[in-house]
XYZ file of C-alpha atoms in Angstrom:
271
model
C -52.680 102.526 112.610
C -52.427 99.061 110.956
C -55.178 99.946 108.380
C -52.857 103.172 107.477
C -50.405 101.254 107.825
C -51.735 98.516 104.543
C -52.930 101.514 102.468
C -48.875 102.764 102.622
C -47.858 100.081 101.203
C -51.127 99.911 98.911
C -49.866 103.257 97.218
C -46.652 102.469 96.874
C -46.985 98.395 95.335
C -49.755 99.636 93.840
C -48.439 102.425 91.809
C -49.781 104.632 89.341
C -52.776 102.439 89.331
C -51.064 100.336 87.284
C -53.658 96.747 87.922
C -56.519 98.578 87.333
C -55.044 99.060 83.378
C -54.319 95.349 83.264
C -57.383 94.436 84.455
C -58.988 97.148 81.957
C -57.601 94.889 78.931
C -59.272 91.235 80.582
C -62.528 91.049 79.330
C -63.587 88.440 82.517
C -62.078 90.595 84.684
C -64.424 93.191 83.301
C -67.864 92.031 83.332
C -70.844 92.226 85.314
C -74.104 90.310 86.733
C -77.040 91.055 86.434
C -79.427 90.171 88.456
C -83.231 90.255 89.097
C -85.386 89.651 92.099
C -89.754 90.239 92.794
C -90.966 90.585 95.638
C -94.453 89.994 96.663
C -94.807 92.764 99.448
C -98.926 93.121 99.112
C -98.990 97.077 97.939
C -102.720 96.464 97.551
C -102.521 96.945 93.442
C -99.849 100.294 93.386
C -97.577 99.838 90.270
C -94.725 97.574 90.656
C -91.815 99.659 92.472
C -88.340 98.973 90.317
C -85.299 99.370 92.452
C -81.552 99.118 90.989
C -78.768 98.545 93.701
C -75.069 98.368 93.135
C -72.417 98.827 96.234
C -68.480 99.069 96.657
C -67.438 100.178 93.423
C -64.241 101.074 94.879
C -63.062 103.059 92.297
C -59.463 103.275 92.993
C -55.907 101.308 92.040
C -57.519 97.598 92.262
C -60.534 98.702 89.924
C -61.187 98.512 86.384
C -62.797 101.380 84.508
C -64.359 99.015 82.033
C -65.947 96.935 84.993
C -67.835 100.237 86.354
C -68.366 101.810 82.787
C -70.622 98.424 81.968
C -72.067 98.811 85.852
C -73.630 101.670 85.583
C -74.507 101.368 81.632
C -76.349 97.830 83.043
C -78.292 100.297 86.095
C -79.092 102.522 83.559
C -80.827 99.888 81.963
C -82.272 98.623 83.731
C -85.378 101.917 83.813
C -85.786 101.527 87.695
C -87.908 103.816 89.850
C -85.165 104.070 92.201
C -81.126 103.531 92.015
C -79.634 102.764 95.449
C -76.260 102.156 96.136
C -74.578 100.700 99.420
C -71.234 102.821 99.452
C -67.858 101.754 99.174
C -67.538 104.198 96.415
C -63.483 104.838 97.037
C -60.645 102.658 97.814
C -56.862 104.096 99.719
C -57.369 108.358 99.967
C -60.042 109.895 97.802
C -58.676 112.169 95.437
C -60.716 115.066 92.945
C -59.888 112.748 90.222
C -61.703 109.975 92.128
C -64.534 112.699 92.759
C -64.563 113.351 89.614
C -65.148 110.101 88.399
C -67.988 108.718 90.912
C -70.046 112.070 89.893
C -69.582 111.388 86.368
C -70.947 107.840 87.288
C -74.219 108.120 89.596
C -75.399 111.028 87.121
C -75.366 108.494 84.019
C -78.602 106.528 86.056
C -81.880 108.862 84.808
C -83.334 107.155 87.522
C -85.891 109.663 89.224
C -84.941 108.624 92.891
C -81.068 107.974 93.528
C -79.808 107.675 96.986
C -77.155 106.242 99.119
C -75.174 106.022 102.337
C -71.453 105.372 103.172
C -69.212 102.511 103.665
C -66.416 102.440 106.114
C -63.729 103.091 103.533
C -65.905 106.269 102.902
C -65.605 107.087 106.249
C -61.807 106.330 106.255
C -60.878 109.211 104.348
C -62.231 112.395 102.621
C -65.969 111.329 102.968
C -67.024 115.451 103.155
C -65.243 114.701 99.143
C -67.427 111.449 98.424
C -70.873 113.170 100.052
C -70.687 116.510 97.553
C -69.328 114.230 94.775
C -72.790 111.788 95.215
C -75.195 114.755 95.653
C -73.708 116.255 92.583
C -74.416 113.581 90.537
C -78.317 113.731 92.119
C -77.660 111.157 95.022
C -79.012 111.329 98.406
C -76.907 110.898 100.975
C -78.641 109.032 103.711
C -76.855 108.673 107.417
C -79.897 107.540 109.836
C -82.221 109.030 107.945
C -85.086 108.242 105.268
C -87.004 109.233 102.023
C -90.483 108.751 101.226
C -90.877 108.121 97.390
C -93.482 109.804 95.857
C -96.756 108.593 94.374
C -97.766 106.335 93.223
C -94.392 104.825 95.354
C -96.065 106.799 98.333
C -96.226 103.729 100.405
C -92.546 102.854 100.293
C -89.845 104.479 102.467
C -86.198 103.532 102.421
C -84.283 103.859 105.780
C -80.219 104.396 105.513
C -78.328 103.607 108.318
C -74.890 104.606 109.294
C -72.254 102.111 108.795
C -71.766 100.177 111.449
C -68.543 99.048 111.757
C -67.212 102.940 111.696
C -69.664 105.086 112.105
C -72.386 105.845 114.588
C -75.920 104.074 113.628
C -78.798 105.415 114.603
C -81.760 103.480 114.129
C -84.626 104.901 116.621
C -84.123 107.828 114.408
C -83.703 106.290 110.847
C -86.840 104.680 111.155
C -89.087 107.232 112.922
C -88.246 109.618 109.839
C -89.871 106.626 107.796
C -93.577 108.048 109.465
C -96.480 105.293 108.627
C -94.905 103.920 105.015
C -96.090 100.573 105.071
C -93.102 99.250 103.059
C -89.639 99.998 104.722
C -86.470 98.781 102.452
C -83.515 99.854 104.834
C -80.098 99.455 103.253
C -76.579 99.980 105.310
C -72.743 99.342 103.834
C -72.754 96.181 106.153
C -74.592 93.141 106.589
C -73.887 93.734 110.358
C -76.163 96.634 110.735
C -79.019 93.599 110.614
C -78.973 93.887 114.356
C -80.118 97.839 113.995
C -82.982 97.272 111.515
C -83.659 93.949 112.944
C -88.045 94.126 114.238
C -88.670 97.453 113.124
C -90.262 96.352 110.308
C -88.460 96.404 107.760
C -89.892 94.013 104.373
C -86.565 93.773 102.721
C -82.795 94.954 104.148
C -79.839 95.830 101.508
C -76.179 96.002 102.017
C -72.699 94.757 100.865
C -69.327 94.868 102.002
C -68.458 91.651 101.755
C -67.619 91.559 98.301
C -69.262 87.710 98.453
C -65.118 86.531 99.917
C -64.167 88.553 96.651
C -61.885 85.320 96.659
C -64.088 82.457 96.986
C -64.129 78.895 96.123
C -66.943 76.713 94.391
C -68.107 75.461 97.678
C -68.369 79.383 98.628
C -65.524 82.399 99.880
C -62.207 81.327 101.234
C -62.440 84.926 104.249
C -65.255 87.608 104.736
C -65.120 89.650 107.951
C -67.545 89.446 110.179
C -69.869 87.236 111.928
C -72.840 88.704 109.315
C -71.349 88.785 106.867
C -70.014 84.880 107.237
C -73.063 83.573 107.480
C -74.675 85.347 104.552
C -71.667 86.125 102.330
C -73.982 87.212 99.229
C -77.210 86.612 97.756
C -81.204 86.197 98.897
C -82.069 85.471 101.701
C -84.581 84.997 104.092
C -84.602 86.535 108.291
C -87.198 86.233 110.510
C -89.571 86.918 107.682
C -87.467 90.264 106.931
C -85.198 89.330 103.255
C -81.687 90.356 103.487
C -79.592 91.157 100.300
C -76.047 91.006 100.587
C -74.184 92.727 97.301
C -70.982 90.739 96.215
C -70.501 94.587 94.468
C -68.240 95.849 91.972
C -64.576 96.836 92.860
C -61.589 95.103 94.560
C -60.080 95.737 97.231
C -56.179 94.626 98.572
C -55.768 92.169 95.911
C -56.473 93.025 92.383
C -58.277 89.423 91.620
C -61.750 87.878 92.301
C -62.644 84.579 92.488
C -66.132 82.801 92.429
C -67.541 86.216 93.531
C -68.583 87.507 90.040
C -68.906 91.696 90.943
C -73.015 91.765 90.578
C -75.872 94.503 90.237
C -79.388 94.298 90.711
C -82.812 94.889 89.784
C -85.843 94.350 92.730
C -89.298 94.650 91.233
C -91.775 95.152 94.153
C -95.251 94.390 93.760
């Protein structure tokens, strides 16, 4: 109920997407940080695997279009083998125009394999519309499922866990679908999925949701929801031998503002 009231109010206050229109004309609001990490997982002489990751597009009234254009241009420039998307593709109610925009963005990236999971904002709206747009853009949507990569990277499986706040995570099913893959990479929308992933042999977990606080101080975020998000608001961490990466995401929610939480896209080179 509270969420519905809040979104109704935002729909009025941010009518005609005026914040996105204003931010589109502020160069600092449309810049994206391109992060790079190399991870040695001992893959027995196989060629390096390049995995590009982005999350929290939040297509809607608060996210400047030029920011998303810049982000997906960088994702394409990575020339990755795999594009992974971490959910929350839209804000407020999904529309056909939002779906068209999402489809066009993900179609720009020519990675041979593209996959994604859903976020809480996607599940709060017509997520079938969101899923259809992703699939038409070449993205496989993983809901408690896994995708084994083709040779020469067939030692790697990517495992999608359903959204931990709003969905129905089933890690038993998802990891079973990974089979005997030597390198398991888990993908979930939020770091709260860690409890579903821990102890199952994943070498890396990718997530977003936190926005890095979206509004932060030089010393760190002001507010991050959830205990795992507060502990790991952004960046690459070692958690009991598994690498956990939390993206700051791209778009905005609730407020048309970011401070000390720059939008990011990331390239992982897995050797």
